[in-house]
Amino acid sequence: MSNFFGRRAVVVGGGIGGLSAAGALAPYFEQVDVLERDRLAAYAESRPGTAQDRHTHGLLAGGLKALGEIFPGFERDLAEAGAVSVGVAQDIRYERADVGALPRRDFGLSILCASRPFIEFVLRRRAMAVANIALRAGCRVTEIVPAHEAAHGVRFDSGSGPSETLEADLVVDASGRGATTLELLDTLGWERPQVTEIGIDLTYTTAVVRIPADAMPDWKLVITLPNPPALGLYAVLVPLEGGRWIVTIADRGSIPRLDNWGSFHAALPQLLTPTIYDALRRAEPLDGIRHYGFPASVWRHFERLPRLPRGALPIADALCRFNPIYGQGMSAAAKQARLLQTVLGLAAAEPDPLLAAQAGFMAGVEAVLQTPWSMSTSADLAFPDTRGERPEDFEKSRQFEAALFRAVVADPVVHRAMIEVGQLLQPHDLLHEPHIKERIDAVSAKAFA
Ligand SMILES: Cc1cc2nc3c(=O)[nH]c(=O)nc-3n(C[C@H](O)[C@H](O)[C@H](O)COP(=O)(O)OP(=O)(O)OC[C@H]3O[C@@H](n4cnc5c(N)ncnc54)[C@H](O)[C@@H]3O)c2cc1C
């Protein structure tokens, strides 16, 4: 083990972002302590600190890849534990208003589907197997301790006795909201980062059902998109470990609250297509109906600050929270942790490795966030009631999307490119590269000839 950066790194929060970051930090610090405020079970279980975990959580191929780079063999672990393999495009029924259901092509690419507690549990098991990572459950961080323009460690409560202090060379804030990092900036008298907010006021309603014994669909996963501005309802059906489906309806205030299975099922015919309604005709929910309100996508631009306090690093949702319907948050978190791993490796040879790693992370993180952010916010801005600034070229980008999906249907090369971008394996710019753009233009030219 190399110890280029200091004796201890502390990670605030043991969610997907925190556990991935711990894996990235472990080779470079003597000790990595993950402080998680929740008590943690020795099995996959929903918990209060991740109130979103009863809702559909898709891990994209780009996130799975990043997790496998941090914890080699992670994909195998997840599959062996019981996650369901789904071929991207091949096994997914992806329904749009403009072009209908996308063709089902085999691109040799698959994802693994499971519940959020299950994915986190498999990841936690991997992190805990690393000798110098300690996961300290039941420890709520109350403050990043400041010292001369730096983070000196954290203060935390463990429920018994007075608060304790843990000194650290690096504090990674993976608490989901970034509150402790923002308070550190306030304490030091430094400016807070600018914030970009796209207001969507989305309501998530989720049910989990056993897959009916006689269900024999020719798909494994369904995505039924809305049709802005007329139809705001969106739904997704995803297979889970244990022979179950998780189904989420996302709404922008167009329907009343769905409080029971009867009203949930009755709302499904309002979707763009009857696919999910038909699939659930004979299904019974295993659990209650769950709700989650998501007001806005939020990007706190820590990367635009002239510098960060030495030893402080926000990551994952603490930096940027995406509209969940696009399934990007865990994957973006894992990709940021992978970036951290890369910059730690590069910074080790620098005269001040810690500062170099912080600067390297902040220089690279915008590129990691830009693709998921622009894809999700541009789709959201198609609804006139979405709050937030529309980019100057917004109309052009909507036209581009329409042309892109015409070409996805007609041309497997464009389809593959769209899949790779959507799965966060490639940057969004790929779609504008000449070899793809020409194919998109050719399909549009034919359509309007
Ligand atoms: C309804 C909904 C659906 C979603 N669906 C998807 C999806 O399909 N696919 C996807 O990839 N992402 C999805 N996401 C996003 C995803 O949950 C997060 O982006 C992802 O989990 C990364 O989050 P994180 O680790 O930064 O924060 P979180 O997962 O929120 O974890 C933060 C952790 O920090 C702990 N914590 C907080 N404060 C403290 C403190 N002071 N001290 C100690 N511990 C603390 C919390 O208990 C928690 O364990 C969804 C989100 C929502 C809200």
Short mmCIF file of C-alpha atoms and ligand atoms in Angstrom, two decimals:
data_model
loop_
_atom_site.label_atom_id
_atom_site.label_comp_id
_atom_site.label_asym_id
_atom_site.label_seq_id
_atom_site.Cartn_x
_atom_site.Cartn_y
_atom_site.Cartn_z
CA MET A 1 0.00 0.00 0.00
CA SER A 2 1.32 3.48 -0.88
CA ASN A 3 0.85 6.36 1.50
CA PHE A 4 1.42 9.43 -0.65
CA PHE A 5 -1.39 11.57 0.61
CA GLY A 6 -1.50 11.22 4.38
CA ARG A 7 -2.48 8.95 7.19
CA ARG A 8 -6.25 9.13 7.07
CA ALA A 9 -9.06 9.95 4.67
CA VAL A 10 -12.58 10.27 6.03
CA VAL A 11 -15.64 9.75 3.82
CA VAL A 12 -18.91 11.28 5.04
CA GLY A 13 -21.75 8.95 4.02
CA GLY A 14 -21.80 5.25 3.18
CA GLY A 15 -24.09 5.38 0.14
CA ILE A 16 -23.05 4.52 -3.43
CA GLY A 17 -20.93 7.69 -3.72
CA GLY A 18 -19.20 7.19 -0.36
CA LEU A 19 -18.44 3.50 -0.82
CA SER A 20 -17.11 4.03 -4.35
CA ALA A 21 -14.95 6.92 -3.14
CA ALA A 22 -13.59 4.78 -0.28
CA GLY A 23 -12.50 2.15 -2.80
CA ALA A 24 -10.74 4.82 -4.86
CA LEU A 25 -8.96 6.28 -1.80
CA ALA A 26 -7.83 3.03 -0.17
CA PRO A 27 -4.58 2.53 -2.13
CA TYR A 28 -3.42 6.05 -1.34
CA PHE A 29 -4.11 6.45 2.40
CA GLU A 30 -3.05 4.38 5.37
CA GLN A 31 -6.62 4.35 6.64
CA VAL A 32 -10.00 5.23 5.11
CA ASP A 33 -12.90 5.72 7.56
CA VAL A 34 -16.43 5.87 6.13
CA LEU A 35 -18.79 7.51 8.62
CA GLU A 36 -22.43 6.64 8.00
CA ARG A 37 -25.19 8.02 10.18
CA ASP A 38 -27.51 5.00 9.70
CA ARG A 39 -27.18 1.69 11.49
CA LEU A 40 -26.40 -0.91 8.81
CA ALA A 41 -27.83 -4.41 8.60
CA ALA A 42 -25.78 -7.44 7.58
CA TYR A 43 -28.08 -7.89 4.58
CA ALA A 44 -29.72 -5.73 1.90
CA GLU A 45 -32.27 -3.51 3.58
CA SER A 46 -33.86 -0.12 3.01
CA ARG A 47 -32.67 2.54 5.48
CA PRO A 48 -33.74 6.05 6.51
CA GLY A 49 -30.61 7.87 5.24
CA THR A 50 -31.39 6.80 1.67
CA ALA A 51 -35.13 7.44 1.57
CA GLN A 52 -35.02 7.01 -2.22
CA ASP A 53 -33.92 3.38 -1.97
CA ARG A 54 -37.43 1.87 -2.24
CA HIS A 55 -37.73 3.33 -5.74
CA THR A 56 -36.42 2.01 -9.03
CA HIS A 57 -32.65 2.37 -9.28
CA GLY A 58 -31.09 1.48 -12.63
CA LEU A 59 -27.32 1.12 -12.70
CA LEU A 60 -26.14 2.12 -16.19
CA ALA A 61 -23.38 0.28 -18.04
CA GLY A 62 -20.99 3.22 -17.50
CA GLY A 63 -21.55 3.06 -13.74
CA LEU A 64 -21.13 -0.71 -13.66
CA LYS A 65 -17.88 -0.37 -15.58
CA ALA A 66 -16.55 2.30 -13.19
CA LEU A 67 -17.44 0.19 -10.14
CA GLY A 68 -15.64 -2.77 -11.72
CA GLU A 69 -12.54 -0.63 -12.24
CA ILE A 70 -12.55 0.41 -8.57
CA PHE A 71 -13.51 -3.03 -7.22
CA PRO A 72 -12.37 -5.58 -9.81
CA GLY A 73 -14.92 -8.36 -10.20
CA PHE A 74 -17.81 -6.22 -8.91
CA GLU A 75 -19.98 -7.12 -11.90
CA ARG A 76 -19.49 -10.83 -11.22
CA ASP A 77 -20.31 -10.29 -7.51
CA LEU A 78 -23.54 -8.53 -8.40
CA ALA A 79 -24.55 -11.20 -10.92
CA GLU A 80 -23.69 -14.08 -8.56
CA ALA A 81 -25.67 -12.45 -5.77
CA GLY A 82 -28.79 -12.52 -7.96
CA ALA A 83 -28.98 -9.31 -10.03
CA VAL A 84 -30.81 -9.80 -13.34
CA SER A 85 -28.85 -9.41 -16.57
CA VAL A 86 -30.63 -7.28 -19.20
CA GLY A 87 -29.31 -6.83 -22.73
CA VAL A 88 -29.27 -3.12 -23.59
CA ALA A 89 -31.57 -2.55 -26.56
CA GLN A 90 -32.10 -6.29 -27.01
CA ASP A 91 -34.18 -6.88 -23.85
CA ILE A 92 -35.50 -3.35 -23.31
CA ARG A 93 -38.79 -2.04 -24.63
CA TYR A 94 -38.11 1.68 -24.96
CA GLU A 95 -41.25 3.55 -25.94
CA ARG A 96 -41.29 7.08 -27.34
CA ALA A 97 -44.12 9.23 -28.69
CA ASP A 98 -42.34 10.26 -31.90
CA VAL A 99 -40.94 7.00 -33.26
CA GLY A 100 -42.73 4.35 -31.19
CA ALA A 101 -40.84 1.45 -29.62
CA LEU A 102 -37.16 1.43 -30.54
CA PRO A 103 -35.82 -1.58 -32.45
CA ARG A 104 -34.46 -4.38 -30.28
CA ARG A 105 -30.92 -4.91 -31.46
CA ASP A 106 -28.17 -6.96 -29.86
CA PHE A 107 -25.15 -4.74 -29.23
CA GLY A 108 -23.47 -7.25 -26.92
CA LEU A 109 -23.95 -4.86 -24.02
CA SER A 110 -25.76 -5.69 -20.80
CA ILE A 111 -26.62 -4.15 -17.46
CA LEU A 112 -27.45 -5.78 -14.13
CA CYS A 113 -30.74 -4.92 -12.48
CA ALA A 114 -31.43 -5.13 -8.76
CA SER A 115 -32.91 -3.08 -5.96
CA ARG A 116 -30.94 -0.14 -4.63
CA PRO A 117 -30.39 -1.74 -1.17
CA PHE A 118 -29.12 -4.87 -2.92
CA ILE A 119 -26.64 -2.99 -5.14
CA GLU A 120 -25.44 -0.99 -2.15
CA PHE A 121 -25.11 -4.12 -0.01
CA VAL A 122 -22.93 -5.90 -2.60
CA LEU A 123 -20.81 -2.75 -2.89
CA ARG A 124 -20.58 -2.41 0.89
CA ARG A 125 -19.38 -6.01 1.16
CA ARG A 126 -16.63 -5.26 -1.33
CA ALA A 127 -15.59 -2.06 0.44
CA MET A 128 -15.55 -3.78 3.84
CA ALA A 129 -13.30 -6.52 2.47
CA VAL A 130 -10.57 -3.92 1.82
CA ALA A 131 -8.18 -4.13 4.77
CA ASN A 132 -7.72 -0.40 5.36
CA ILE A 133 -11.37 0.68 4.88
CA ALA A 134 -13.41 0.91 8.09
CA LEU A 135 -17.15 1.50 7.83
CA ARG A 136 -18.37 3.15 11.01
CA ALA A 137 -22.16 2.93 11.13
CA GLY A 138 -24.29 5.03 13.43
CA CYS A 139 -21.87 7.99 13.18
CA ARG A 140 -23.45 11.28 12.13
CA VAL A 141 -20.92 13.89 11.03
CA THR A 142 -21.89 17.29 12.42
CA GLU A 143 -19.00 19.35 11.11
CA ILE A 144 -15.89 19.33 8.98
CA VAL A 145 -13.34 20.73 11.42
CA PRO A 146 -11.66 23.81 9.90
CA ALA A 147 -8.01 24.79 10.32
CA HIS A 148 -6.16 27.51 8.37
CA GLU A 149 -8.04 27.34 5.07
CA ALA A 150 -8.19 23.58 5.35
CA ALA A 151 -10.28 20.66 6.54
CA HIS A 152 -8.62 19.16 9.56
CA GLY A 153 -11.01 16.26 10.15
CA VAL A 154 -14.62 15.76 11.20
CA ARG A 155 -16.69 16.01 14.35
CA PHE A 156 -19.36 13.35 14.72
CA ASP A 157 -21.99 11.95 17.08
CA SER A 158 -22.31 8.24 17.56
CA GLY A 159 -25.36 8.35 19.78
CA SER A 160 -23.54 7.57 23.00
CA GLY A 161 -21.56 10.16 24.90
CA PRO A 162 -20.17 13.48 23.68
CA SER A 163 -19.20 14.24 20.07
CA GLU A 164 -15.89 12.86 18.90
CA THR A 165 -13.32 14.28 16.54
CA LEU A 166 -11.46 12.33 13.90
CA GLU A 167 -8.43 14.01 12.34
CA ALA A 168 -7.98 13.48 8.63
CA ASP A 169 -5.81 14.68 5.75
CA LEU A 170 -8.75 14.46 3.35
CA VAL A 171 -12.50 14.65 4.01
CA VAL A 172 -14.67 13.45 1.11
CA ASP A 173 -18.24 14.67 1.47
CA ALA A 174 -20.55 11.98 0.05
CA SER A 175 -23.44 12.89 2.34
CA GLY A 176 -25.83 13.52 -0.57
CA ARG A 177 -26.51 17.21 0.11
CA GLY A 178 -23.03 18.69 0.65
CA ALA A 179 -24.21 20.52 3.75
CA THR A 180 -21.01 19.94 5.71
CA THR A 181 -18.81 21.25 2.89
CA LEU A 182 -21.02 24.33 2.45
CA GLU A 183 -20.85 24.99 6.21
CA LEU A 184 -17.07 24.65 6.10
CA LEU A 185 -16.95 27.35 3.40
CA ASP A 186 -19.18 29.56 5.58
CA THR A 187 -16.96 29.02 8.63
CA LEU A 188 -13.87 29.96 6.64
CA GLY A 189 -15.69 33.01 5.25
CA TRP A 190 -15.30 31.71 1.67
CA GLU A 191 -17.95 32.11 -1.01
CA ARG A 192 -20.38 29.29 -1.68
CA PRO A 193 -20.45 27.78 -5.18
CA GLN A 194 -22.91 28.99 -7.83
CA VAL A 195 -25.89 26.68 -8.22
CA THR A 196 -27.74 25.68 -11.39
CA GLU A 197 -31.22 24.44 -10.63
CA ILE A 198 -33.78 22.95 -12.99
CA GLY A 199 -37.15 22.77 -11.21
CA ILE A 200 -39.30 19.79 -12.14
CA ASP A 201 -41.51 19.00 -9.09
CA LEU A 202 -41.60 15.33 -9.93
CA THR A 203 -43.54 12.79 -7.89
CA TYR A 204 -42.33 9.21 -7.83
CA THR A 205 -44.81 6.44 -7.03
CA THR A 206 -43.46 2.91 -6.83
CA ALA A 207 -44.81 -0.61 -6.39
CA VAL A 208 -42.97 -3.94 -6.23
CA VAL A 209 -44.76 -7.05 -7.51
CA ARG A 210 -43.92 -10.72 -7.89
CA ILE A 211 -43.56 -11.51 -11.60
CA PRO A 212 -46.80 -13.34 -12.48
CA ALA A 213 -46.13 -17.03 -13.19
CA ASP A 214 -47.78 -16.83 -16.61
CA ALA A 215 -46.02 -13.62 -17.68
CA MET A 216 -44.05 -14.25 -20.83
CA PRO A 217 -43.21 -10.86 -22.27
CA ASP A 218 -40.60 -10.62 -25.00
CA TRP A 219 -38.81 -7.90 -22.97
CA LYS A 220 -37.18 -7.78 -19.54
CA LEU A 221 -37.45 -4.04 -18.90
CA VAL A 222 -39.85 -1.35 -20.12
CA ILE A 223 -39.36 2.41 -20.33
CA THR A 224 -42.44 4.38 -21.39
CA LEU A 225 -41.53 8.00 -21.94
CA PRO A 226 -43.79 11.03 -21.59
CA ASN A 227 -44.86 13.19 -24.52
CA PRO A 228 -44.15 16.81 -23.61
CA PRO A 229 -45.92 19.08 -23.20
CA ALA A 230 -49.22 17.17 -23.55
CA LEU A 231 -48.43 14.07 -21.50
CA GLY A 232 -46.20 14.30 -18.43
CA LEU A 233 -46.56 10.73 -17.20
CA TYR A 234 -43.57 8.44 -17.43
CA ALA A 235 -43.14 4.88 -16.19
CA VAL A 236 -40.48 2.25 -15.91
CA LEU A 237 -40.66 -1.46 -15.10
CA VAL A 238 -37.40 -3.12 -14.04
CA PRO A 239 -36.66 -6.71 -12.94
CA LEU A 240 -35.27 -7.19 -9.42
CA GLU A 241 -33.48 -9.98 -7.58
CA GLY A 242 -35.92 -12.59 -6.27
CA GLY A 243 -38.27 -12.81 -9.29
CA ARG A 244 -39.85 -9.37 -8.81
CA TRP A 245 -40.60 -6.31 -10.88
CA ILE A 246 -40.30 -2.80 -9.53
CA VAL A 247 -42.58 -0.30 -11.29
CA THR A 248 -42.39 3.45 -10.94
CA ILE A 249 -44.78 6.07 -12.28
CA ALA A 250 -43.25 9.54 -12.41
CA ASP A 251 -45.61 12.47 -12.70
CA ARG A 252 -45.38 16.24 -12.88
CA GLY A 253 -48.60 17.02 -11.01
CA SER A 254 -51.02 15.78 -13.66
CA ILE A 255 -52.67 13.03 -11.60
CA PRO A 256 -53.83 12.75 -7.96
CA ARG A 257 -51.64 10.97 -5.39
CA LEU A 258 -51.74 7.19 -5.97
CA ASP A 259 -52.15 5.72 -2.51
CA ASN A 260 -53.01 2.11 -3.16
CA TRP A 261 -52.54 -0.62 -5.73
CA GLY A 262 -55.99 -0.02 -7.20
CA SER A 263 -55.30 3.63 -8.00
CA PHE A 264 -51.75 2.80 -9.10
CA HIS A 265 -52.93 0.21 -11.61
CA ALA A 266 -55.81 2.43 -12.70
CA ALA A 267 -53.37 5.21 -13.59
CA LEU A 268 -51.32 3.04 -15.96
CA PRO A 269 -53.66 3.33 -18.98
CA GLN A 270 -52.87 7.05 -19.05
CA LEU A 271 -49.31 6.23 -20.12
CA LEU A 272 -48.23 6.58 -23.72
CA THR A 273 -48.77 2.82 -24.31
CA PRO A 274 -50.57 -0.04 -22.50
CA THR A 275 -47.42 -2.20 -22.20
CA ILE A 276 -46.93 -1.80 -18.43
CA TYR A 277 -50.66 -1.85 -17.70
CA ASP A 278 -51.01 -5.16 -19.57
CA ALA A 279 -47.97 -6.65 -17.85
CA LEU A 280 -49.41 -5.89 -14.42
CA ARG A 281 -52.98 -7.09 -15.03
CA ARG A 282 -52.52 -10.19 -12.89
CA ALA A 283 -49.82 -8.85 -10.60
CA GLU A 284 -50.25 -8.18 -6.89
CA PRO A 285 -48.07 -5.77 -4.99
CA LEU A 286 -45.72 -7.31 -2.42
CA ASP A 287 -45.43 -4.19 -0.37
CA GLY A 288 -47.10 -0.81 0.07
CA ILE A 289 -47.07 1.96 -2.52
CA ARG A 290 -44.10 4.32 -1.93
CA HIS A 291 -43.80 8.00 -2.77
CA TYR A 292 -40.90 10.39 -3.22
CA GLY A 293 -41.00 14.07 -4.19
CA PHE A 294 -38.11 15.42 -6.23
CA PRO A 295 -38.29 19.22 -6.65
CA ALA A 296 -35.24 19.99 -8.78
CA SER A 297 -32.03 18.83 -10.39
CA VAL A 298 -29.23 20.75 -8.68
CA TRP A 299 -25.62 21.26 -9.73
CA ARG A 300 -23.50 23.00 -7.10
CA HIS A 301 -20.57 24.26 -9.12
CA PHE A 302 -17.76 23.56 -6.67
CA GLU A 303 -15.61 23.09 -9.77
CA ARG A 304 -15.95 26.81 -10.55
CA LEU A 305 -14.60 27.96 -7.18
CA PRO A 306 -11.07 29.35 -7.42
CA ARG A 307 -10.02 26.65 -4.93
CA LEU A 308 -11.37 24.38 -2.24
CA PRO A 309 -10.23 24.32 1.39
CA ARG A 310 -7.23 21.99 1.52
CA GLY A 311 -8.39 18.46 2.22
CA ALA A 312 -12.10 18.96 1.45
CA LEU A 313 -13.76 17.24 -1.51
CA PRO A 314 -17.50 16.98 -2.27
CA ILE A 315 -18.55 14.11 -4.51
CA ALA A 316 -21.65 12.50 -6.07
CA ASP A 317 -25.07 13.95 -5.10
CA ALA A 318 -23.31 16.47 -2.83
CA LEU A 319 -22.05 18.01 -6.11
CA CYS A 320 -24.86 17.26 -8.51
CA ARG A 321 -28.30 15.65 -8.17
CA PHE A 322 -30.02 14.58 -11.38
CA ASN A 323 -33.69 14.07 -12.16
CA PRO A 324 -33.89 10.39 -11.13
CA ILE A 325 -36.04 9.21 -14.04
CA TYR A 326 -32.97 9.02 -16.27
CA GLY A 327 -31.26 6.60 -13.86
CA GLN A 328 -27.94 8.43 -13.79
CA GLY A 329 -27.12 9.27 -10.14
CA MET A 330 -25.37 6.08 -8.99
CA SER A 331 -23.48 5.79 -12.27
CA ALA A 332 -22.37 9.43 -12.17
CA ALA A 333 -21.26 8.85 -8.55
CA ALA A 334 -19.25 5.78 -9.52
CA LYS A 335 -17.68 7.63 -12.46
CA GLN A 336 -16.66 10.49 -10.18
CA ALA A 337 -15.05 7.99 -7.79
CA ARG A 338 -13.22 6.50 -10.76
CA LEU A 339 -12.02 9.99 -11.69
CA LEU A 340 -10.81 10.40 -8.10
CA GLN A 341 -8.90 7.13 -8.38
CA THR A 342 -7.25 8.33 -11.61
CA VAL A 343 -6.28 11.76 -10.28
CA LEU A 344 -4.89 10.26 -7.06
CA GLY A 345 -2.65 8.05 -9.18
CA LEU A 346 -1.46 11.00 -11.26
CA ALA A 347 -1.03 13.37 -8.31
CA ALA A 348 1.13 10.97 -6.31
CA ALA A 349 4.25 12.21 -8.09
CA GLU A 350 3.44 15.92 -7.58
CA PRO A 351 5.22 18.03 -4.92
CA ASP A 352 1.92 18.56 -3.07
CA PRO A 353 -0.06 15.44 -4.00
CA LEU A 354 -3.16 16.34 -1.98
CA LEU A 355 -3.64 19.75 -3.57
CA ALA A 356 -2.86 18.30 -6.99
CA ALA A 357 -5.49 15.58 -6.50
CA GLN A 358 -8.14 18.09 -5.41
CA ALA A 359 -7.35 20.34 -8.37
CA GLY A 360 -7.26 17.39 -10.77
CA PHE A 361 -10.66 16.16 -9.58
CA MET A 362 -12.26 19.58 -9.90
CA ALA A 363 -10.71 20.03 -13.37
CA GLY A 364 -12.13 16.71 -14.57
CA VAL A 365 -15.48 16.49 -12.86
CA GLU A 366 -17.35 18.84 -15.19
CA ALA A 367 -16.68 16.47 -18.09
CA VAL A 368 -18.09 13.59 -16.04
CA LEU A 369 -21.24 15.50 -15.11
CA GLN A 370 -21.90 17.31 -18.38
CA THR A 371 -23.27 14.38 -20.38
CA PRO A 372 -25.86 13.18 -17.82
CA TRP A 373 -26.75 16.77 -16.91
CA SER A 374 -27.34 17.94 -20.46
CA MET A 375 -29.29 14.82 -21.43
CA SER A 376 -31.63 15.00 -18.44
CA THR A 377 -32.13 18.75 -18.25
CA SER A 378 -32.70 19.12 -21.98
CA ALA A 379 -35.49 16.50 -21.83
CA ASP A 380 -36.97 18.24 -18.76
CA LEU A 381 -36.88 21.68 -20.36
CA ALA A 382 -39.18 20.40 -23.08
CA PHE A 383 -41.98 20.89 -20.52
CA PRO A 384 -42.93 24.58 -20.46
CA ASP A 385 -43.47 24.53 -16.68
CA THR A 386 -39.92 23.40 -15.97
CA ARG A 387 -38.11 26.13 -14.03
CA GLY A 388 -34.60 27.12 -15.05
CA GLU A 389 -32.69 28.82 -17.79
CA ARG A 390 -33.09 27.35 -21.25
CA PRO A 391 -29.80 27.26 -23.16
CA GLU A 392 -29.63 29.60 -26.17
CA ASP A 393 -29.53 26.66 -28.58
CA PHE A 394 -32.37 24.83 -26.82
CA GLU A 395 -34.69 24.69 -29.87
CA LYS A 396 -31.84 23.42 -32.01
CA SER A 397 -31.04 20.71 -29.50
CA ARG A 398 -34.71 19.57 -29.47
CA GLN A 399 -34.64 19.33 -33.25
CA PHE A 400 -31.39 17.39 -33.03
CA GLU A 401 -32.99 14.92 -30.61
CA ALA A 402 -35.93 14.35 -32.97
CA ALA A 403 -33.51 13.72 -35.85
CA LEU A 404 -31.37 11.48 -33.65
CA PHE A 405 -34.27 9.15 -32.79
CA ARG A 406 -35.39 8.93 -36.42
CA ALA A 407 -31.88 7.79 -37.19
CA VAL A 408 -31.73 5.42 -34.20
CA VAL A 409 -34.66 3.53 -35.70
CA ALA A 410 -33.18 3.43 -39.19
CA ASP A 411 -29.48 2.96 -38.55
CA PRO A 412 -27.88 0.49 -36.07
CA VAL A 413 -24.66 2.54 -36.01
CA VAL A 414 -26.51 5.60 -34.71
CA HIS A 415 -28.53 3.38 -32.37
CA ARG A 416 -25.34 1.98 -30.85
CA ALA A 417 -23.87 5.46 -30.43
CA MET A 418 -27.04 6.66 -28.69
CA ILE A 419 -26.97 3.64 -26.36
CA GLU A 420 -23.33 4.21 -25.45
CA VAL A 421 -23.98 7.87 -24.66
CA GLY A 422 -27.21 7.09 -22.75
CA GLN A 423 -25.42 4.40 -20.73
CA LEU A 424 -22.67 6.92 -19.86
CA LEU A 425 -20.00 4.93 -21.67
CA GLN A 426 -19.28 7.77 -24.11
CA PRO A 427 -19.57 11.56 -23.90
CA HIS A 428 -22.56 13.28 -25.50
CA ASP A 429 -20.20 14.83 -28.09
CA LEU A 430 -19.98 11.45 -29.80
CA LEU A 431 -23.40 12.13 -31.33
CA HIS A 432 -22.05 15.29 -32.98
CA GLU A 433 -18.91 13.68 -34.39
CA PRO A 434 -18.92 13.78 -38.20
CA HIS A 435 -19.20 10.00 -38.70
CA ILE A 436 -22.41 9.90 -36.60
CA LYS A 437 -23.80 13.33 -37.54
CA GLU A 438 -23.60 12.49 -41.25
CA ARG A 439 -25.67 9.34 -40.68
CA ILE A 440 -28.27 11.29 -38.68
CA ASP A 441 -28.49 13.93 -41.42
CA ALA A 442 -28.79 11.27 -44.11
CA VAL A 443 -31.85 9.71 -42.43
CA SER A 444 -33.48 13.14 -42.00
CA ALA A 445 -32.78 14.03 -45.63
CA LYS A 446 -34.49 10.81 -46.76
CA ALA A 447 -37.45 11.37 -44.43
CA PHE A 448 -38.11 14.85 -45.81
CA ALA A 449 -37.21 14.14 -49.46
C1 LIG B 1 -36.49 8.75 -6.22
C2 LIG B 1 -35.06 8.54 -6.70
C3 LIG B 1 -34.80 7.57 -7.66
C4 LIG B 1 -33.50 7.41 -8.12
N1 LIG B 1 -33.27 6.50 -9.12
C5 LIG B 1 -32.02 6.32 -9.57
C6 LIG B 1 -31.74 5.39 -10.61
O1 LIG B 1 -32.62 4.78 -11.21
N2 LIG B 1 -30.44 5.21 -10.97
C7 LIG B 1 -29.44 5.89 -10.39
O2 LIG B 1 -28.28 5.69 -10.75
N3 LIG B 1 -29.66 6.80 -9.43
C8 LIG B 1 -30.92 7.04 -9.01
N4 LIG B 1 -31.14 7.95 -8.03
C9 LIG B 1 -30.00 8.74 -7.50
C10 LIG B 1 -29.18 7.94 -6.51
O3 LIG B 1 -29.95 7.53 -5.40
C11 LIG B 1 -27.98 8.79 -6.03
O4 LIG B 1 -27.53 9.63 -7.03
C12 LIG B 1 -26.84 7.88 -5.68
O5 LIG B 1 -27.26 7.02 -4.68
C13 LIG B 1 -25.57 8.60 -5.21
O6 LIG B 1 -25.86 9.25 -4.07
P1 LIG B 1 -24.85 9.59 -2.89
O7 LIG B 1 -24.03 8.44 -2.49
O8 LIG B 1 -24.18 10.85 -3.24
O9 LIG B 1 -25.92 9.95 -1.78
P2 LIG B 1 -26.93 9.01 -1.04
O10 LIG B 1 -27.21 7.77 -1.75
O11 LIG B 1 -28.09 9.87 -0.66
O12 LIG B 1 -26.11 8.63 0.26
C14 LIG B 1 -25.73 9.58 1.20
C15 LIG B 1 -25.36 8.84 2.48
O13 LIG B 1 -24.83 9.78 3.40
C16 LIG B 1 -25.38 9.52 4.68
N5 LIG B 1 -25.30 10.78 5.41
C17 LIG B 1 -25.94 11.94 5.14
N6 LIG B 1 -25.57 12.89 6.01
C18 LIG B 1 -24.66 12.32 6.82
C19 LIG B 1 -23.90 12.80 7.92
N7 LIG B 1 -24.01 14.05 8.33
N8 LIG B 1 -23.06 11.95 8.55
C20 LIG B 1 -22.94 10.66 8.14
N9 LIG B 1 -23.64 10.16 7.11
C21 LIG B 1 -24.47 10.97 6.45
C22 LIG B 1 -26.80 9.06 4.38
O14 LIG B 1 -27.33 8.32 5.44
C23 LIG B 1 -26.55 8.20 3.14
O15 LIG B 1 -26.22 6.87 3.48
C24 LIG B 1 -32.44 8.18 -7.58
C25 LIG B 1 -32.71 9.14 -6.62
C26 LIG B 1 -34.01 9.35 -6.21
C27 LIG B 1 -34.28 10.44 -5.21
#
